[in-house]
Coordinates of C-alpha atoms in Angstrom, one line a residue:
Chain A
G1 CA -32.1 69.6 -168.6
E2 CA -29.8 68.4 -171.5
S3 CA -28.8 64.8 -171.5
V4 CA -27.4 61.9 -173.5
G5 CA -29.9 59.3 -174.5
L6 CA -30.0 56.1 -176.5
H7 CA -32.4 55.3 -179.3
L8 CA -32.7 51.5 -178.7
P9 CA -32.7 50.0 -175.3
T10 CA -32.1 46.4 -176.6
L11 CA -30.3 44.9 -179.6
S12 CA -30.2 41.3 -180.6
V13 CA -27.8 40.1 -183.3
Q14 CA -26.4 36.8 -184.6
E15 CA -22.7 35.9 -184.0
G16 CA -20.6 37.3 -186.9
D17 CA -23.0 40.1 -187.7
N18 CA -22.1 43.7 -187.4
S19 CA -23.8 45.7 -184.6
I20 CA -24.6 49.3 -184.5
I21 CA -25.6 51.0 -181.2
N22 CA -26.9 54.5 -181.4
C23 CA -26.8 57.5 -179.1
A24 CA -28.4 61.0 -179.3
Y25 CA -27.0 63.9 -177.3
S26 CA -28.7 67.2 -176.9
N27 CA -26.0 69.5 -175.6
S28 CA -24.3 71.3 -178.5
A29 CA -21.4 72.2 -176.1
S30 CA -20.4 68.6 -175.6
D31 CA -16.9 68.2 -176.8
Y32 CA -15.9 64.7 -175.8
F33 CA -17.7 61.3 -176.0
I34 CA -17.0 57.9 -174.7
W35 CA -18.5 54.4 -175.1
Y36 CA -18.4 52.0 -172.2
K37 CA -19.2 48.3 -172.0
Q38 CA -20.6 46.8 -168.8
E39 CA -20.8 43.1 -168.3
S40 CA -23.2 41.6 -165.7
G41 CA -21.9 42.2 -162.2
K42 CA -19.0 44.3 -163.3
G43 CA -18.1 48.0 -163.5
P44 CA -18.1 49.8 -166.9
Q45 CA -15.1 49.3 -169.1
F46 CA -13.8 51.9 -171.5
I47 CA -14.2 51.0 -175.2
I48 CA -13.4 54.0 -177.3
D49 CA -13.6 57.8 -177.2
I50 CA -13.9 60.6 -179.7
R51 CA -13.4 64.3 -179.5
S52 CA -15.8 66.7 -181.2
N53 CA -13.2 67.8 -183.8
M54 CA -13.4 64.3 -185.3
D55 CA -16.1 62.4 -187.3
K56 CA -14.8 58.9 -186.9
R57 CA -12.4 56.9 -184.8
Q58 CA -11.5 53.2 -185.1
G59 CA -10.3 50.7 -182.6
Q60 CA -10.0 47.0 -182.6
R61 CA -13.3 45.8 -184.2
V62 CA -15.0 48.9 -183.0
T63 CA -15.7 52.2 -184.7
V64 CA -17.3 55.3 -183.3
L65 CA -19.0 57.8 -185.6
L66 CA -19.9 61.3 -184.6
N67 CA -22.4 63.5 -186.5
K68 CA -22.4 66.9 -184.9
T69 CA -25.1 68.2 -187.3
V70 CA -27.7 65.9 -185.9
K71 CA -26.1 65.4 -182.5
H72 CA -25.8 61.7 -183.0
L73 CA -23.1 59.2 -181.9
S74 CA -22.9 55.5 -182.9
L75 CA -20.8 52.5 -182.0
Q76 CA -20.2 49.9 -184.6
I77 CA -18.9 46.5 -183.6
A78 CA -17.6 44.3 -186.4
A79 CA -18.1 40.6 -186.4
T80 CA -20.0 40.5 -183.2
Q81 CA -19.1 37.7 -180.8
P82 CA -21.0 36.2 -177.8
G83 CA -18.4 37.9 -175.6
D84 CA -19.7 41.2 -176.8
S85 CA -23.0 40.7 -175.0
A86 CA -23.2 43.5 -172.5
V87 CA -24.8 46.8 -171.7
Y88 CA -23.2 49.6 -173.7
F89 CA -23.3 53.2 -172.5
C90 CA -22.4 56.4 -174.2
A91 CA -21.3 59.4 -172.2
D92 CA -20.5 63.0 -173.0
R93 CA -18.6 65.8 -171.5
V94 CA -19.2 69.5 -171.7
T95 CA -15.9 71.5 -171.4
S96 CA -17.2 74.0 -169.0
Y97 CA -18.4 71.4 -166.5
G98 CA -15.7 68.8 -167.0
K99 CA -17.9 65.9 -165.9
L100 CA -19.3 63.0 -167.8
T101 CA -23.0 62.5 -168.3
F102 CA -24.1 58.9 -169.0
G103 CA -26.9 57.7 -171.1
Q104 CA -29.3 54.9 -170.0
G105 CA -27.6 52.1 -171.9
T106 CA -28.4 49.6 -174.6
I107 CA -28.5 45.9 -173.9
L108 CA -26.6 44.0 -176.7
T109 CA -27.3 40.2 -176.9
V110 CA -25.3 38.1 -179.3
H111 CA -26.8 34.7 -180.3
P112 CA -24.4 31.9 -181.3
Chain B
N1 CA -1.6 47.5 -160.1
A2 CA -4.9 46.6 -158.4
G3 CA -6.7 49.5 -160.2
V4 CA -9.8 50.7 -158.5
T5 CA -10.9 48.7 -155.5
Q6 CA -14.2 49.0 -153.6
T7 CA -15.4 47.5 -150.4
P8 CA -17.7 46.0 -149.4
K9 CA -19.1 44.1 -152.4
F10 CA -22.5 43.7 -150.8
Q11 CA -24.2 45.5 -147.9
V12 CA -27.6 45.5 -146.3
L13 CA -28.6 48.4 -144.1
K14 CA -31.7 49.3 -142.1
T15 CA -33.3 52.6 -142.6
G16 CA -31.5 55.3 -140.6
Q17 CA -28.2 53.5 -140.3
S18 CA -25.0 55.1 -141.5
M19 CA -22.1 53.5 -143.3
T20 CA -19.1 54.3 -145.4
L21 CA -18.3 52.8 -148.8
Q22 CA -14.6 52.5 -149.4
C23 CA -12.8 53.3 -152.7
A24 CA -9.1 53.2 -153.4
Q25 CA -6.9 53.4 -156.5
D26 CA -3.2 52.8 -157.0
M27 CA -2.8 54.6 -160.3
N28 CA -2.0 58.0 -158.8
H29 CA -5.1 59.4 -160.5
E30 CA -6.1 62.9 -159.6
Y31 CA -9.7 62.6 -160.5
M32 CA -12.1 60.3 -158.6
S33 CA -15.9 60.1 -158.6
W34 CA -18.8 58.2 -157.2
Y35 CA -21.8 57.1 -159.3
R36 CA -25.0 55.2 -158.5
Q37 CA -26.6 52.9 -161.0
D38 CA -30.3 52.2 -160.9
P39 CA -32.3 50.1 -163.4
G40 CA -33.2 52.1 -166.4
M41 CA -31.4 55.2 -165.1
G42 CA -27.8 54.7 -166.3
L43 CA -25.0 56.0 -164.1
R44 CA -25.6 59.2 -162.1
L45 CA -22.8 61.2 -160.6
I46 CA -23.0 61.6 -156.8
H47 CA -19.8 63.4 -155.9
Y48 CA -16.4 63.9 -157.5
S49 CA -12.9 65.1 -156.6
V50 CA -10.3 66.7 -158.8
G51 CA -7.5 66.2 -156.2
A52 CA -6.7 65.7 -152.6
G53 CA -8.6 68.1 -150.4
I54 CA -11.0 69.1 -153.2
T55 CA -14.5 67.7 -153.7
D56 CA -17.7 68.9 -155.4
Q57 CA -21.2 67.7 -155.9
G58 CA -22.5 65.9 -158.8
E59 CA -26.1 65.3 -160.1
V60 CA -27.5 63.5 -157.0
P61 CA -25.5 64.4 -153.9
N62 CA -28.2 64.5 -151.3
G63 CA -27.8 62.0 -148.5
Y64 CA -24.1 61.4 -149.2
N65 CA -20.9 62.9 -148.0
V66 CA -17.3 62.5 -149.3
S67 CA -13.8 63.6 -148.4
R68 CA -10.5 63.3 -150.1
S69 CA -7.6 63.4 -147.6
T70 CA -5.3 61.4 -149.8
T71 CA -4.9 60.9 -153.6
E72 CA -5.6 57.2 -153.2
D73 CA -8.8 57.1 -151.2
F74 CA -12.2 58.5 -151.8
P75 CA -14.8 57.2 -149.3
L76 CA -18.5 57.8 -149.7
R77 CA -20.6 58.2 -146.5
L78 CA -24.3 57.5 -146.2
L79 CA -25.4 59.7 -143.3
S80 CA -28.8 58.1 -142.6
A81 CA -29.7 55.4 -145.1
A82 CA -33.0 55.4 -146.9
P83 CA -34.7 52.8 -149.1
S84 CA -34.3 55.2 -152.0
Q85 CA -30.5 54.7 -151.7
T86 CA -30.8 51.1 -152.6
S87 CA -28.6 50.9 -155.7
V88 CA -25.3 49.8 -157.1
Y89 CA -22.5 52.2 -156.4
F90 CA -19.4 52.6 -158.6
C91 CA -16.3 54.5 -157.9
A92 CA -14.1 55.7 -160.8
S93 CA -10.8 57.4 -161.3
S94 CA -9.0 59.1 -164.1
M95 CA -5.7 60.9 -164.7
G96 CA -7.4 64.2 -165.2
G97 CA -5.6 67.0 -167.0
G98 CA -7.6 66.4 -170.1
S99 CA -7.7 62.6 -169.9
Y100 CA -11.3 61.5 -169.2
E101 CA -10.9 57.8 -169.6
Q102 CA -12.4 56.7 -166.3
Y103 CA -11.5 53.4 -164.7
F104 CA -14.3 51.9 -162.7
G105 CA -14.3 49.7 -159.6
P106 CA -16.3 46.5 -159.4
G107 CA -19.2 48.1 -157.5
T108 CA -20.9 47.8 -154.2
R109 CA -24.5 46.5 -154.1
L110 CA -26.4 48.3 -151.3
T111 CA -29.8 47.3 -150.1
V112 CA -31.6 49.5 -147.6
T113 CA -34.6 47.9 -145.9

């Protein structure tokens, strides 16, 4: 079946660096995408979302880029901090189903 | 607002036992859902509800039942626990009506021996 997946399961960066977490999706009917952050022992927390009629959306220190041509989604975190260390999930939604499908997650580790 | 609350936080069951995981939200959200999270598997949808009295199956519904008698509560029942149901369970809610930002509870860690 079609699913959302991540290219890299782990990412280690130095404090202050910019981080890029990638996600590939296979369903061309997906029209909405979300990034979640999950800290150890907690539930996922919403970071940012983007609709398929957009290529880029910016939040506070985070930017999501959507490339529909190659079905690729990325989350950019500027000036990464130790508090950004967590597992990051992307998820997509297909209009006709109305439910979110989550990817496996990427572990981001930020070294001081 | 308390947001999404789940009880219990931890539970150990023997194979064949039944139990109910509780989930409540005080945000008047229409949409509620249950996920399980296993290592390396991400979050998988078990059941969901688009409003009181309406439920539907997700990706992995077998072995679980749900009901939605009120907007606030969405309990998940394990009918006869199996070791394969050892997992962390998350409940989530969202406004619905085009808003898909889901708010997650803190999770219930379930172990079936």
